[in-house]
CSV table of C-alpha atoms and ligand atoms in Angstrom, one decimal:
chain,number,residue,atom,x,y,z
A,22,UNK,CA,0.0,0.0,0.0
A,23,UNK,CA,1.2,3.4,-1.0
A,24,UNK,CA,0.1,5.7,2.0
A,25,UNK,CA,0.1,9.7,2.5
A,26,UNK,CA,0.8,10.9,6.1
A,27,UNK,CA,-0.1,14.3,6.5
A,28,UNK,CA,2.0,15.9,9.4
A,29,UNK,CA,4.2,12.8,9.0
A,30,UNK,CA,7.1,15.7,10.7
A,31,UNK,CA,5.2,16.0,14.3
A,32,UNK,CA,4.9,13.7,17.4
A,33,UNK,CA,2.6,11.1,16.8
A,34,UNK,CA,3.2,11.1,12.5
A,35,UNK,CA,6.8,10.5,13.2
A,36,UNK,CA,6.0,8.0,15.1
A,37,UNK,CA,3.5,6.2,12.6
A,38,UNK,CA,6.1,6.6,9.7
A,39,UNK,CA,8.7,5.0,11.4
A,40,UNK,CA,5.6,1.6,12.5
A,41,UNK,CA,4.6,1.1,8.9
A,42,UNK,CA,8.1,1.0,7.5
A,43,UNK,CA,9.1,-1.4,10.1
A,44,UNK,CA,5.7,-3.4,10.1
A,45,UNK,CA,4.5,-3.6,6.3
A,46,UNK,CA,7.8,-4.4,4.2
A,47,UNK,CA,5.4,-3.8,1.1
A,48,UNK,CA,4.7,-0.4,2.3
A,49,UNK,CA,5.8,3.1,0.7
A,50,UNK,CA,5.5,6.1,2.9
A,51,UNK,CA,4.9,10.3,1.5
A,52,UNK,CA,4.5,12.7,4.3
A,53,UNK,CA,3.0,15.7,3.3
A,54,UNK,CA,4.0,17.8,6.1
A,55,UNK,CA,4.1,21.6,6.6
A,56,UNK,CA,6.6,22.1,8.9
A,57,UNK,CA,5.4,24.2,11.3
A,58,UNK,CA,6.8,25.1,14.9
A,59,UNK,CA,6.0,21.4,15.8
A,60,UNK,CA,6.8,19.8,12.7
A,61,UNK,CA,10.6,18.9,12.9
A,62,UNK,CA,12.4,17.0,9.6
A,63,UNK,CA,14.9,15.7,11.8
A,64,UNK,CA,12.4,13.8,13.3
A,65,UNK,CA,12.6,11.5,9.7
A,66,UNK,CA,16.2,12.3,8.7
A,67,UNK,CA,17.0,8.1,9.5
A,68,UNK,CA,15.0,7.6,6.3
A,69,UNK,CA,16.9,9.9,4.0
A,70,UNK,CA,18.2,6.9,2.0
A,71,UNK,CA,15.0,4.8,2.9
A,72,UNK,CA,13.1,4.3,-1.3
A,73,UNK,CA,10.0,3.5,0.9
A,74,UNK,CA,10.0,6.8,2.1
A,75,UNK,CA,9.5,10.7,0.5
A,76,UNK,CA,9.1,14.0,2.0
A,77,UNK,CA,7.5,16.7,0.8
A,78,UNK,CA,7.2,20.2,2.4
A,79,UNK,CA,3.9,21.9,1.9
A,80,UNK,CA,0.5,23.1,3.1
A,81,UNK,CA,-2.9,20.6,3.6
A,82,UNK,CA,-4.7,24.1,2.5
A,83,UNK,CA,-2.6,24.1,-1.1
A,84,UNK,CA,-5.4,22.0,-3.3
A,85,UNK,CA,-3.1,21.3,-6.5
A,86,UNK,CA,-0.6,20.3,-4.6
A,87,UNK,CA,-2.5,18.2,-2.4
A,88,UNK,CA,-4.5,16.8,-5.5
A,89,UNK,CA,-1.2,16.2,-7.1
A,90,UNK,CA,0.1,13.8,-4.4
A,91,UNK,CA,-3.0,11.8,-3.5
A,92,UNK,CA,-3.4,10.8,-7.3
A,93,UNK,CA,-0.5,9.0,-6.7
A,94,UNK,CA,-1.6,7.1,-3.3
A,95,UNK,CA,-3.6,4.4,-2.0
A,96,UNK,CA,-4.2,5.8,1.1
A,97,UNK,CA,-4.4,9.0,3.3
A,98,UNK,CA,-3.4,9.0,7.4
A,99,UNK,CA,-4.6,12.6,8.4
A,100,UNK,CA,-2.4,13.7,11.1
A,101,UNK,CA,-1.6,17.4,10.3
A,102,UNK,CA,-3.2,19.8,12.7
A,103,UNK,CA,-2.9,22.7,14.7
A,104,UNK,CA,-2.4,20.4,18.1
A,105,UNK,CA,-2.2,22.3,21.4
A,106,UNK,CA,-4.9,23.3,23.8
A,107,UNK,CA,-3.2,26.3,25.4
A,108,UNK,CA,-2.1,27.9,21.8
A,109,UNK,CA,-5.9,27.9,20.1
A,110,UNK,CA,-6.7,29.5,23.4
A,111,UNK,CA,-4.6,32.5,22.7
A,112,UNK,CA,-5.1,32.8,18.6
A,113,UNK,CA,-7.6,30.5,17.0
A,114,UNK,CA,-7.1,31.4,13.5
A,115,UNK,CA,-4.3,28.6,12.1
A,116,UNK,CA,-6.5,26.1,14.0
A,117,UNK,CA,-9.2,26.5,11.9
A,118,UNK,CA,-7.6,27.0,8.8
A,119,UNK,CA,-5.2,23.7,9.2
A,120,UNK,CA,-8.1,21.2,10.9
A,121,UNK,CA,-10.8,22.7,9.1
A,122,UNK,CA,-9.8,23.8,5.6
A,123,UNK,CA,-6.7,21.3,5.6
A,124,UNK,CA,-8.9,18.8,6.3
A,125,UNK,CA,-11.9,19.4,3.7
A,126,UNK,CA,-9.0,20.5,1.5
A,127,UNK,CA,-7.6,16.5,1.5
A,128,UNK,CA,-11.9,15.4,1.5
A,129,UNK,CA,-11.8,17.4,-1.8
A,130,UNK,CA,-8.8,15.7,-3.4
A,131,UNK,CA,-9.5,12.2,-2.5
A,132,UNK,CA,-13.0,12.4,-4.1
A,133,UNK,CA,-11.7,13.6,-7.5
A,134,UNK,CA,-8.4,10.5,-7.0
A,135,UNK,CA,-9.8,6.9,-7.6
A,136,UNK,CA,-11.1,5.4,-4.1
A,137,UNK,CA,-8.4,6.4,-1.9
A,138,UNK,CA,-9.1,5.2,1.3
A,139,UNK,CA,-9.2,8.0,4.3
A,140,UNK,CA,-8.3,7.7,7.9
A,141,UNK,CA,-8.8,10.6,10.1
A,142,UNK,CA,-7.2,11.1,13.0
A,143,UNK,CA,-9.2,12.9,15.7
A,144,UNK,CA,-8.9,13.3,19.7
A,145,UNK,CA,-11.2,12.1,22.4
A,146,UNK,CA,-11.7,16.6,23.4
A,147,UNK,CA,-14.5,17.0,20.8
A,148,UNK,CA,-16.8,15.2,23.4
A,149,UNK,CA,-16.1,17.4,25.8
A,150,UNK,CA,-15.7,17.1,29.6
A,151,UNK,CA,-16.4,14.4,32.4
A,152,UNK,CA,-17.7,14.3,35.9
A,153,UNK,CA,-15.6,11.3,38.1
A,154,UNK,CA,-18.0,8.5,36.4
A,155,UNK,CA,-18.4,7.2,32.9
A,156,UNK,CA,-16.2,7.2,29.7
A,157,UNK,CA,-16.5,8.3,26.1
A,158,UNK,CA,-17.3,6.2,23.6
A,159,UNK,CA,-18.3,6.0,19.5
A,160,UNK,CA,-21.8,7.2,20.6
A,161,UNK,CA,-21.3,9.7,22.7
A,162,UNK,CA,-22.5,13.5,21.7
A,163,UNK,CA,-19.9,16.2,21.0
A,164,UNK,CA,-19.4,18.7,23.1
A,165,UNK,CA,-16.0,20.2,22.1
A,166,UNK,CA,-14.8,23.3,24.9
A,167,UNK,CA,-11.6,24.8,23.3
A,168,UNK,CA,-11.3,26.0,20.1
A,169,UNK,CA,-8.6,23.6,19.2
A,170,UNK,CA,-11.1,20.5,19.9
A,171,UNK,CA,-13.9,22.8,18.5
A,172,UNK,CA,-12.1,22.9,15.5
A,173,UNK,CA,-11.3,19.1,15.3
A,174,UNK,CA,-14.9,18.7,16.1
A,175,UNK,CA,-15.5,20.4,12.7
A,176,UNK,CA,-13.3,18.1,11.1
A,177,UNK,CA,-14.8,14.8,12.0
A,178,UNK,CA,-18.5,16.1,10.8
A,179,UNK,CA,-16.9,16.7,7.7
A,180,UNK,CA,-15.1,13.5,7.4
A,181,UNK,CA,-18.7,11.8,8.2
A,182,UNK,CA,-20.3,13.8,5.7
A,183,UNK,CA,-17.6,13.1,3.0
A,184,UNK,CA,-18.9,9.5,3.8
A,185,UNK,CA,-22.9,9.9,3.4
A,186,UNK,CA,-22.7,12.6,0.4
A,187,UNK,CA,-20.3,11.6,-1.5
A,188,UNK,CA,-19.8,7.7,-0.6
A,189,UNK,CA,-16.2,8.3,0.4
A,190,UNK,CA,-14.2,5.6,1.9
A,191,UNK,CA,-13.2,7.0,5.7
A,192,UNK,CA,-12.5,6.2,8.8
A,193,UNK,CA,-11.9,8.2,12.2
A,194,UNK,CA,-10.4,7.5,15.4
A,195,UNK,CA,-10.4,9.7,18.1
A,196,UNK,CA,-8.3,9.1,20.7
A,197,UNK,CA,-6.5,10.0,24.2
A,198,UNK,CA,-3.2,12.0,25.3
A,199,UNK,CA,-0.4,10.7,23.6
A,200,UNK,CA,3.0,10.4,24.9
A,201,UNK,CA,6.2,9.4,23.7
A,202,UNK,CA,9.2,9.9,21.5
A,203,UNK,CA,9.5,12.9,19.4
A,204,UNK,CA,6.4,14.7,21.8
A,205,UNK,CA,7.0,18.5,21.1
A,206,UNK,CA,7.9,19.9,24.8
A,207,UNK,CA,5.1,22.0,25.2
A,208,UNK,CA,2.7,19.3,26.0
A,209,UNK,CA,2.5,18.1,29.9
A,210,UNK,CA,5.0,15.4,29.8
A,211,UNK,CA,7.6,16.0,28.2
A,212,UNK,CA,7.5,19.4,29.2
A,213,UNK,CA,7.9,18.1,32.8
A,214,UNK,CA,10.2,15.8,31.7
A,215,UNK,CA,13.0,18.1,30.3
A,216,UNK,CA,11.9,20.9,32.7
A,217,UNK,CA,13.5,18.6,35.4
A,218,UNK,CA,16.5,17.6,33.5
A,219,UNK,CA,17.2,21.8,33.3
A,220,UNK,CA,16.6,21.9,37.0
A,221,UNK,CA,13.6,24.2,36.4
A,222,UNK,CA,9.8,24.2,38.0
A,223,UNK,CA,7.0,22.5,36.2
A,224,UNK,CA,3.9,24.1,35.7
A,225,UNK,CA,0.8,22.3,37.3
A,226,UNK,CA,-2.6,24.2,36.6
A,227,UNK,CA,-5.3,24.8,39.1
A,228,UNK,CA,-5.7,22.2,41.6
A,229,UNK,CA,-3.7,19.4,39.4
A,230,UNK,CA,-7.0,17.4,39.9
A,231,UNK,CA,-8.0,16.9,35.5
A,232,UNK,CA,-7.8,13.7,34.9
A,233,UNK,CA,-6.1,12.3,31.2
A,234,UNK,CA,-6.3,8.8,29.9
A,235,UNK,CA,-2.5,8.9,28.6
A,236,UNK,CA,-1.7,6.3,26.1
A,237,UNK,CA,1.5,5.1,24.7
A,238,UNK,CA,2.1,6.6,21.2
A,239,UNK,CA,2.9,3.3,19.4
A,240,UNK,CA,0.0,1.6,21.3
A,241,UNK,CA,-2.1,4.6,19.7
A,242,UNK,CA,-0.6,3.9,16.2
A,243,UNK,CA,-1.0,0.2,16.1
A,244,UNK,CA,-4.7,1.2,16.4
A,245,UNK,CA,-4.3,3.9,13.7
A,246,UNK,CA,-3.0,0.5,11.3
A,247,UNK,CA,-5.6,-1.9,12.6
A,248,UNK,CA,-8.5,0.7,11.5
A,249,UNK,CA,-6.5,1.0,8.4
A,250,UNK,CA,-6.2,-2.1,7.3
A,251,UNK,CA,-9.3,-4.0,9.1
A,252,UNK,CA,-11.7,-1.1,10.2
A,253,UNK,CA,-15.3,-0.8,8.8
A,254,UNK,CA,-15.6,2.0,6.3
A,255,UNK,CA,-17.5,4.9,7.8
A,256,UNK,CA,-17.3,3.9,11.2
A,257,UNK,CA,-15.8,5.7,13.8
A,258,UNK,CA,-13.0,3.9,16.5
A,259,UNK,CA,-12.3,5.2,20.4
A,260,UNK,CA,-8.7,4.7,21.3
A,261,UNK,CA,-7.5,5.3,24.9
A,262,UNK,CA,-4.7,3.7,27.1
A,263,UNK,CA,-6.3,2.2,30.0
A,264,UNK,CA,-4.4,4.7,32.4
A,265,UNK,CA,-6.5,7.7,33.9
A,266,UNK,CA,-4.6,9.8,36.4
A,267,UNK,CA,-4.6,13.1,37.5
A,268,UNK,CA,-2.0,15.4,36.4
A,269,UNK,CA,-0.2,15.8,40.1
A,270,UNK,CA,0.0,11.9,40.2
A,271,UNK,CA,1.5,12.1,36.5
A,272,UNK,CA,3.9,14.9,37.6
A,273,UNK,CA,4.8,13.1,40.8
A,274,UNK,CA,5.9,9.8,39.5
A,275,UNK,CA,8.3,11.9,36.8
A,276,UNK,CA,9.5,13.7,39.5
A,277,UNK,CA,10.1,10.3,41.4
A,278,UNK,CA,11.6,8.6,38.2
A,279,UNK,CA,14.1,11.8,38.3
A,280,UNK,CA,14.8,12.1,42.0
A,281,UNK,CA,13.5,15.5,42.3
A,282,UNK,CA,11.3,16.9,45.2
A,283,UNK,CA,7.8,18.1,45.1
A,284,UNK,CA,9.3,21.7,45.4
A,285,UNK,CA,9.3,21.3,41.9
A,286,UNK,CA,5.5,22.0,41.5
A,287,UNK,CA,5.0,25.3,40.8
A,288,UNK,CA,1.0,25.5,41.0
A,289,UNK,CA,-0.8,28.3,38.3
A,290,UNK,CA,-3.7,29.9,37.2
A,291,UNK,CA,-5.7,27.4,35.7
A,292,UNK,CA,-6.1,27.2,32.1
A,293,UNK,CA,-9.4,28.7,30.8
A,294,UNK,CA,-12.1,26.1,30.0
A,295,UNK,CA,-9.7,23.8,31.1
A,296,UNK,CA,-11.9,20.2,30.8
A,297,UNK,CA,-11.8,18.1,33.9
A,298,UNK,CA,-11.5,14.8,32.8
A,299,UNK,CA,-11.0,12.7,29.9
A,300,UNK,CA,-11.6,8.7,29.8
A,301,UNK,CA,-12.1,6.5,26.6
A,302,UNK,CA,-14.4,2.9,26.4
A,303,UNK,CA,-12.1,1.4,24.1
A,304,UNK,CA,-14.3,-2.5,23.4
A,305,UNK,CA,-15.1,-1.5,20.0
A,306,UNK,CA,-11.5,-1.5,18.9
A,307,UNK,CA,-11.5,-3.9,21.3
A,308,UNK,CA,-14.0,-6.5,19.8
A,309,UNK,CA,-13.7,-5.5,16.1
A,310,UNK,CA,-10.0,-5.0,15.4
A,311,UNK,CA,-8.7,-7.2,18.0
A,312,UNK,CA,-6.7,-4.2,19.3
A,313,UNK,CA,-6.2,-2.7,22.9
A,314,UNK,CA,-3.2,-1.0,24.6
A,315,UNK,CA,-0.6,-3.0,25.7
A,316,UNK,CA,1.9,-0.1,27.3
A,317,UNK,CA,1.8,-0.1,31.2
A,318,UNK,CA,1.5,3.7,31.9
A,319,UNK,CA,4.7,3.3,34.3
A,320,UNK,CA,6.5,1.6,31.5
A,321,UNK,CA,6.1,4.0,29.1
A,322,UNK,CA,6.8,6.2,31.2
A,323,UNK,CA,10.4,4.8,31.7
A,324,UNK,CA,10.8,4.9,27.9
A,325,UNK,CA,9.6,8.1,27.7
A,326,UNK,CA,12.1,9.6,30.0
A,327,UNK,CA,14.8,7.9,28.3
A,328,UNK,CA,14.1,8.7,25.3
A,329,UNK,CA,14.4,12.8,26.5
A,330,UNK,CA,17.6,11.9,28.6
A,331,UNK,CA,19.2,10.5,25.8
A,332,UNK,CA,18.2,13.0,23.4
A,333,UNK,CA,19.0,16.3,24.9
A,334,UNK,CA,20.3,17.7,21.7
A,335,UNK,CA,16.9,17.2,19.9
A,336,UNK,CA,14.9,19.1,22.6
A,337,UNK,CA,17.3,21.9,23.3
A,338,UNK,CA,17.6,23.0,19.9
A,339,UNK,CA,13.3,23.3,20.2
A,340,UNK,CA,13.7,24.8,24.0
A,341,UNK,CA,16.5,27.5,24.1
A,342,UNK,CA,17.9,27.3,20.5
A,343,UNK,CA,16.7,29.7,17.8
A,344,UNK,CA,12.9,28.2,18.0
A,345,UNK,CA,11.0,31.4,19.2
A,346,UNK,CA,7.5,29.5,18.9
A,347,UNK,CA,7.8,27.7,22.1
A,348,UNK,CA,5.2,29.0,24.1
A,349,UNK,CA,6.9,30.7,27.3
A,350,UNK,CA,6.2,29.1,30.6
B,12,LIG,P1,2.0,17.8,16.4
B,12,LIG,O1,1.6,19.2,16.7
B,12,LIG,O2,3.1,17.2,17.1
B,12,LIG,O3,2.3,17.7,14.8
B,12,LIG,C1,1.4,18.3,13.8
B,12,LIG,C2,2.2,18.2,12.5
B,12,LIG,O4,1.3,18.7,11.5
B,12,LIG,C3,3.5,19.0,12.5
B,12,LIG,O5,4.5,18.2,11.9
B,12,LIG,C4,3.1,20.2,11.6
B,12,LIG,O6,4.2,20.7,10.9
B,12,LIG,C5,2.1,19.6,10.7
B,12,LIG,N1,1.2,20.6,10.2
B,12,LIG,C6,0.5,21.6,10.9
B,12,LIG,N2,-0.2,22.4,10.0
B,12,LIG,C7,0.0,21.9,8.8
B,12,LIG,C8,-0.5,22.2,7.5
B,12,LIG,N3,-1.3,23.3,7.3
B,12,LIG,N4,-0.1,21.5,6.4
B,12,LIG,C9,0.7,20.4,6.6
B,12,LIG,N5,1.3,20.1,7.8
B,12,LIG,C10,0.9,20.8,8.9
B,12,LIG,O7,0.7,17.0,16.6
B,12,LIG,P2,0.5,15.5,17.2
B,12,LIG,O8,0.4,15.6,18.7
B,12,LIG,O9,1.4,14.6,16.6
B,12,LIG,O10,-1.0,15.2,16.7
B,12,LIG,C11,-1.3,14.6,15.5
B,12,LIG,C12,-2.8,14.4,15.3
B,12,LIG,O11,-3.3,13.6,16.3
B,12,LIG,C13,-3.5,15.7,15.3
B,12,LIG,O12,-4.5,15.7,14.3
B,12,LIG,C14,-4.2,15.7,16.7
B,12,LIG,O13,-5.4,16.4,16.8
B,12,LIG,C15,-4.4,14.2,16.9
B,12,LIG,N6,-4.3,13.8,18.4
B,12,LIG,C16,-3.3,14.1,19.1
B,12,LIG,C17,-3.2,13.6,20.4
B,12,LIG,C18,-2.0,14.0,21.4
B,12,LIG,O14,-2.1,13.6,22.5
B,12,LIG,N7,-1.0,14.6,20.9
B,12,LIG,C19,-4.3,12.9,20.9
B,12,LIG,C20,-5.3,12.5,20.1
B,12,LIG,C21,-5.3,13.0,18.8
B,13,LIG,O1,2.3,23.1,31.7
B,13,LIG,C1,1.2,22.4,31.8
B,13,LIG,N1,0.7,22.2,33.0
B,13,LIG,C2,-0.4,21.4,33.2
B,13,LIG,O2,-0.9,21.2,34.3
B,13,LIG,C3,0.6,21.9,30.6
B,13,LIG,C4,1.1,22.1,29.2
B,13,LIG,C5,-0.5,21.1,30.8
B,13,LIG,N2,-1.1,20.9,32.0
B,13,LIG,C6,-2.3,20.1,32.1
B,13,LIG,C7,-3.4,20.4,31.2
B,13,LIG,C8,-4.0,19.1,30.9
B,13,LIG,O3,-5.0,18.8,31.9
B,13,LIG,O4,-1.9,18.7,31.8
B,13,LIG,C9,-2.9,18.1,31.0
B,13,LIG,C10,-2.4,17.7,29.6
B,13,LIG,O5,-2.1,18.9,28.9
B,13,LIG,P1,-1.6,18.9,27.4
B,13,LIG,O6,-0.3,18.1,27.3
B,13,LIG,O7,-1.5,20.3,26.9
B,13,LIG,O8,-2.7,18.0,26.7
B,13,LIG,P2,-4.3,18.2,26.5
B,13,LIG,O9,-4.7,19.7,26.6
B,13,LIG,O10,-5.0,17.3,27.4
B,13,LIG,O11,-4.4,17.8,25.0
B,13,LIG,C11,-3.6,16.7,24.4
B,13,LIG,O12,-4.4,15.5,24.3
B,13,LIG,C12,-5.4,15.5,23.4
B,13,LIG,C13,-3.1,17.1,23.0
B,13,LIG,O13,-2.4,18.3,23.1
B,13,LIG,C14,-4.2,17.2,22.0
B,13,LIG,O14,-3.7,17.4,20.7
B,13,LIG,C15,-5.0,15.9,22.0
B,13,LIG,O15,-6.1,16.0,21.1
């Protein structure tokens, strides 16, 4: 299968390149990636003599160009967004133009390309918020909060309606907090993570209590494959990791992991709208695709911190090199 991975340069489309090289020999990979603060060609610079693999720098909102490259696919994994919570709070704009236009942009082109198949990734914020009971599942309403899951939120009905107007072969998944390798340090962990190794305080909002279902990334993108390759067209999959816990616990086992004291904490304003808790009902993917997470949070965790320790370069260069887009803490 010839397969398109928009955003193929960010955390969890690095990540995916790197598990269908390694797990379909047959495969070919393009990544279609803008390359954007978070989007990071390093990431893929292992695969620079790969012939499975090309990379081509560009926009999701550019329609010939888009149009040009899915012609020549089988497939399309939709990863490129605008991804973080706190940003779309302060400017909305880029969200909706990426999630939004980006995404009806690659709807467009795969209708006029012969029946390329369409996954969409999507994120378990468009439903919203939870009290301390219950889970989200395929069924449950939308109720996105922010106007970066607002935004996604827009995506998926237009993936769906790709579907029932115009018979277009999609999926979606929508799935839990991520974490892993190649995580841009402005998301929780690995900003906490590489905060410690500097010796600096990590940022815990409001009372630390919201509650995230964190999920290994390669856990998250075996699902993204099984969908792909055995999911039912026009149906919608719930991916999560089997590991809620609030963000103090989450922050006190790295600090643990990294011998540092709770000192560390530095408590601030909450963030606005900030959802309280997020858990996923995974048994569709479950019962269907034979998939489920298979990462012990702990152990992930582990790799996770590794992973930073030993690549210090790669996340200074984003922290205090010439990268002025990191947001300042
Ligand atoms: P990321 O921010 O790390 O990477 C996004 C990538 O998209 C970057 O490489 C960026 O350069 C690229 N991009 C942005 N705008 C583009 C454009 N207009 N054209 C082409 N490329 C563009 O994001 P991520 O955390 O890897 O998330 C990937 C996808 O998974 C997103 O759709 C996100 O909504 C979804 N998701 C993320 C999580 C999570 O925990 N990170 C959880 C569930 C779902
Ligand atoms: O400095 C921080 N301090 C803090 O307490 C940051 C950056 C976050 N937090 C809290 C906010 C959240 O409750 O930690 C939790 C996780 O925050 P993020 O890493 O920003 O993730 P979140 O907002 O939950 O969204 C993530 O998961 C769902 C991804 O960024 C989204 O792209 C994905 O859809």
């Amino acid at each position: 299968m010839k397969v398109l991975v928009t955003g193929g340069a960010g955390f969890i489309g690095t990540n995916f390149v790197y598990h269908l090289l390694r797990m379909h020999p047959q495969d070919e990979v393009i990544v279609l990636d803008k390359l954007t603060y978070a989007g990071n060609l390093e990431n893929l610079k292992s695969l620079s003599a790969e012939p499975r693999f090309l990379f081509v720098k560009g926009d999701i909102c550019n329609r010939d160009l888009v149009q040009s490259i899915v012609q020549k696919v089988d497939a399309v994994v939709h990863f490129a967004a605008e991804s973080h919570v706190d940003r779309s709070i302060v400017d909305a704009q880029t969200f909706l133009m990426t999630n939004i236009i980006g995404t009806q942009t690659l709807l467009d082109a795969c209708r006029t390309a012969k029946s390329v198949r369409f996954h969409h990734v999507s994120t378990d914020e468009v439903f919203g918020s939870l009290g301390i009971r219950g889970s989200f599942r395929e069924s449950t309403a939308y109720d996105p909060r922010s106007p970066y899951s607002a935004s996604k939120a827009a995506s998926d009905h237009l993936v769906r309606a790709a579907f029932h107007t115009h018979n277009l072969p999609i999926t979606i998944s929508n799935c839990s907090n991520n974490y892993g390798p190649y995580c841009f340090p402005e998301k929780f962990i690995p900003l906490a993570i590489t905060n410690c190794l500097e010796g600096k305080k990590v940022p815990l909002y409001g009372d630390g209590m919201n509650v995230r279902d964190w999920i290994f990334v390669e856990d998250h993108c075996a699902g993204i494959d099984a969908i792909l390759r055995r999911g039912k067209i026009g149906e919608t999959y719930c991916l999560g990791g089997r590991s809620e816990r609030t963000n103090r616990e989450v922050l006190q086992q790295i600090l643990f992991e990294l011998g540092k004291s709770e000192d560390t904490i530095e408590c601030v304003t909450d963030r606005l709208g900030h959802d309280r808790r997020y858990a996923i009902d995974f048994s569709k993917a479950e019962q269907e695709l034979n998939w489920s997470p298979e990462t012990p949070f702990l152990h992930g965790l582990r790799r996770t911190i590794e992973w930073y320790r030993t690549h210090e370069d790669w996340w200074k260069r984003i922290k205090n090199g010439d990268n002025q887009n990191v947001l300042k803490k």
